[in-house]
mmCIF file of C-alpha atoms in Angstrom:
data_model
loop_
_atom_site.group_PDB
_atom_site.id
_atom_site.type_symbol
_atom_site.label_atom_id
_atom_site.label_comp_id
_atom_site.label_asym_id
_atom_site.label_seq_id
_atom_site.Cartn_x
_atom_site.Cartn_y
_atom_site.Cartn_z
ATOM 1 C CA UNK X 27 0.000 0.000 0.000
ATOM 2 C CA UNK X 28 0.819 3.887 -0.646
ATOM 3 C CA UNK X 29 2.692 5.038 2.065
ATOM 4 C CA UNK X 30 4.260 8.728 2.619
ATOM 5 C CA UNK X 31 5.911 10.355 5.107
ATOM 6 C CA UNK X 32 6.610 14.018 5.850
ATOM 7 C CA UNK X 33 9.127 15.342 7.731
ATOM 8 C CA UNK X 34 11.491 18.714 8.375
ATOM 9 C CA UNK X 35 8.626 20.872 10.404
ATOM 10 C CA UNK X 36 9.884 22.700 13.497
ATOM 11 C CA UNK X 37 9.350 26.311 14.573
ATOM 12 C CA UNK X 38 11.153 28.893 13.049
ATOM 13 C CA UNK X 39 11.193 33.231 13.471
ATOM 14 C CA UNK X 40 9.323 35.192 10.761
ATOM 15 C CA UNK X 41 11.529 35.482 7.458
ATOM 16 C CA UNK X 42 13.391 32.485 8.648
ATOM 17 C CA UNK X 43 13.146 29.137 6.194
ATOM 18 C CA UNK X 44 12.149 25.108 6.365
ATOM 19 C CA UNK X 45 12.229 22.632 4.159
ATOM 20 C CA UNK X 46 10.151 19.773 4.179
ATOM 21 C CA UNK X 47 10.463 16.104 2.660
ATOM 22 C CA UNK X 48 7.896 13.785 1.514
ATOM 23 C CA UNK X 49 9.304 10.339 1.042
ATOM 24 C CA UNK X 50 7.207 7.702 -0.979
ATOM 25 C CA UNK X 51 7.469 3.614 -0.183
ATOM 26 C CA UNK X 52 5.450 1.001 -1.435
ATOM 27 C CA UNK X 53 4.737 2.376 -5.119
ATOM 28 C CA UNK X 54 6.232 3.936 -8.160
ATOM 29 C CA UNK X 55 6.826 7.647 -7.068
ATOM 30 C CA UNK X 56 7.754 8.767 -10.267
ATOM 31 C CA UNK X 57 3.818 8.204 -11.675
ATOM 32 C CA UNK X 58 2.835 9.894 -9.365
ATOM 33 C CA UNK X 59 1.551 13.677 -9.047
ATOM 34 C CA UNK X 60 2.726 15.221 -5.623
ATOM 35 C CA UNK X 61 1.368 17.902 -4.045
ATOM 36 C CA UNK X 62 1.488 19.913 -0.604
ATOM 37 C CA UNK X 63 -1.689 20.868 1.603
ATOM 38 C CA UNK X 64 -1.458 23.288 4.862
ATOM 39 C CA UNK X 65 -4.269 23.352 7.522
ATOM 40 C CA UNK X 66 -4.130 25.988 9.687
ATOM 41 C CA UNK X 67 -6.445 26.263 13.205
ATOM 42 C CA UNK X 68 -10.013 27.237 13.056
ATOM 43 C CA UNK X 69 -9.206 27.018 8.836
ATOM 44 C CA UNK X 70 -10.331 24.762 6.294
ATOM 45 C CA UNK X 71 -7.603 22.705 4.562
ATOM 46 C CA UNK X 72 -5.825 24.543 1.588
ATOM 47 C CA UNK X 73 -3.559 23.356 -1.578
ATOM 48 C CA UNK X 74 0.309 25.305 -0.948
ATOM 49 C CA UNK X 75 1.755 23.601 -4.340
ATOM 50 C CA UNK X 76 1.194 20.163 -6.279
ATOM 51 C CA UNK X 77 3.152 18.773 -9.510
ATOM 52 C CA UNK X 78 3.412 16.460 -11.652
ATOM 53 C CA UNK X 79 4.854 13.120 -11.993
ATOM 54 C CA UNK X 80 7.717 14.398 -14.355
ATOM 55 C CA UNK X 81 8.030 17.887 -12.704
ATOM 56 C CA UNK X 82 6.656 19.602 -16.064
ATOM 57 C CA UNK X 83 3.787 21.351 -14.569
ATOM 58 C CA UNK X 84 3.425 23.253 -11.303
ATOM 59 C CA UNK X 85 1.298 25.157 -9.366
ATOM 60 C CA UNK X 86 1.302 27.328 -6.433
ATOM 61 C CA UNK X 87 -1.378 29.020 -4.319
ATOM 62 C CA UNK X 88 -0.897 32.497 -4.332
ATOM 63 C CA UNK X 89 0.057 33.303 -0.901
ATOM 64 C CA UNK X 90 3.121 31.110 -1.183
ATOM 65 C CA UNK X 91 4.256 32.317 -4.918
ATOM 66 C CA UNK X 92 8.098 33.652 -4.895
ATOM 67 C CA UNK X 93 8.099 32.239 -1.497
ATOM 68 C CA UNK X 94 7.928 28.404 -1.811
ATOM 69 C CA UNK X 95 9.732 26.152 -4.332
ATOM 70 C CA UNK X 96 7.921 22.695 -4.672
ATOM 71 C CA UNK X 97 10.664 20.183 -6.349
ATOM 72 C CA UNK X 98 10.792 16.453 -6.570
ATOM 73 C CA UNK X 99 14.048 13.900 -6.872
ATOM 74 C CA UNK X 100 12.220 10.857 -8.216
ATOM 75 C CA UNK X 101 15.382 8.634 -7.693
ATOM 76 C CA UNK X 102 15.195 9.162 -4.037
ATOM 77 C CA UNK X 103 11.233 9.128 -4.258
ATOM 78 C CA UNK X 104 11.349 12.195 -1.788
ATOM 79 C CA UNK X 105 9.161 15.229 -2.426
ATOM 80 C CA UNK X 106 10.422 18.883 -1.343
ATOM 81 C CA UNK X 107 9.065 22.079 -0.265
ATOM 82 C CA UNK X 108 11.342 24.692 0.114
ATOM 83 C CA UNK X 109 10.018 28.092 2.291
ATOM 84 C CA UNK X 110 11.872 31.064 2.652
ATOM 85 C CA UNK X 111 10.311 34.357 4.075
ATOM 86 C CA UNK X 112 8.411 32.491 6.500
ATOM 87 C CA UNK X 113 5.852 34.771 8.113
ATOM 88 C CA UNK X 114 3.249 33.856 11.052
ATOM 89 C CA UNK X 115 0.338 33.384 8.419
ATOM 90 C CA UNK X 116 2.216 30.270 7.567
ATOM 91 C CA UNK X 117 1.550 28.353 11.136
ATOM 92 C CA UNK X 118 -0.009 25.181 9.871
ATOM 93 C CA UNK X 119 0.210 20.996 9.764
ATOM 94 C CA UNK X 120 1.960 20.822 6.118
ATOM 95 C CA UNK X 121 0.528 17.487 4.430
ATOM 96 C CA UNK X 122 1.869 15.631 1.631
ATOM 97 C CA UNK X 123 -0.434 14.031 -0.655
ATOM 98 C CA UNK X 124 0.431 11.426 -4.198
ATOM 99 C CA UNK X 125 -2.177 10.838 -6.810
ATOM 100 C CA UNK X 126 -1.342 8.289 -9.501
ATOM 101 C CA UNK X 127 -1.542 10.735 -13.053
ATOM 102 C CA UNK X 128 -0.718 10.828 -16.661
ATOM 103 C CA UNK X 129 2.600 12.777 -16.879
ATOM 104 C CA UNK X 130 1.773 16.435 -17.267
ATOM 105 C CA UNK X 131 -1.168 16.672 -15.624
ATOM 106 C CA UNK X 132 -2.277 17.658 -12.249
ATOM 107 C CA UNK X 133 -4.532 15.750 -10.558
ATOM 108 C CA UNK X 134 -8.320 16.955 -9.521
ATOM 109 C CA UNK X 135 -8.013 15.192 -6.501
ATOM 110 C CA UNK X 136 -5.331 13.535 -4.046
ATOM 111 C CA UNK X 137 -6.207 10.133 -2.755
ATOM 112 C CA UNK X 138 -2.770 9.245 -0.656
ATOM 113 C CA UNK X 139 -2.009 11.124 2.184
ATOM 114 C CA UNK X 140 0.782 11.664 4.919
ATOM 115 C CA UNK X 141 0.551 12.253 8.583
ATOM 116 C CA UNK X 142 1.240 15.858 8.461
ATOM 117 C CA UNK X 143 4.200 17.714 10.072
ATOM 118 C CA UNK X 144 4.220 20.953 12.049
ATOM 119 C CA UNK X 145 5.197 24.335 11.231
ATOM 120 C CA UNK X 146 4.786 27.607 13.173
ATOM 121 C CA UNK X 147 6.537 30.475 12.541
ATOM 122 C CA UNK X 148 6.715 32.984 15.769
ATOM 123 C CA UNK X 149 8.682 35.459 17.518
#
């Protein structure tokens, strides 16, 4: 079965960075579109950045644009999300999620999901 684990959260000052990794087991990462989900408290559940399988298509929410890089090393079946210029508004659990799609195309949904990891940015 799908399996994927995030990892890298911690608590950082405002403008400081993270990066998280989302490592795949148990299936062929690589055919796979990735994507990464923040849910903050009292908020519903929003998409930060997903892409594709082959890393030809990528999108970012618009609060996160110039911010966060979203990258992939297929080899390694890891998933990245790089944040710089971290600001409070970022506080959230940061999921990963996989959905199985045709190379360059993003997903509607995500049906594979990780545990979540922690981020809060604070003074």
């Amino acid at each position: 079965e799908v399996q994927i684990v995030e990892s890298g959260g911690g608590s950082v000052q405002p403008g400081g960075s993270l990066t998280l990794s989302c490592v795949g087991s148990d299936f062929t990462f690589s055919a796979y579109a990735m994507s990464w989900y923040r849910q903050a408290p009292g908020k519903e559940r929003e998409l930060v950045a997903d892409i594709t399988g082959d890393g030809s298509r990528i999108n970012y929410a618009t609060s996160v644009k110039g911010r966060f890089t979203i990258s992939r090393d297929d080899a390694k079946n890891t998933g990245y999300l790089q944040m710089n210029s971290l600001k409070p508004e970022d506080t959230a659990v940061y999921y990963c999620a996989a959905q199985q799609a045709p190379n360059g195309l993003l997903p509607r949904d995500y049906d594979d999901w990780g545990q979540g990891t922690q981020v809060t940015v604070a003074s």
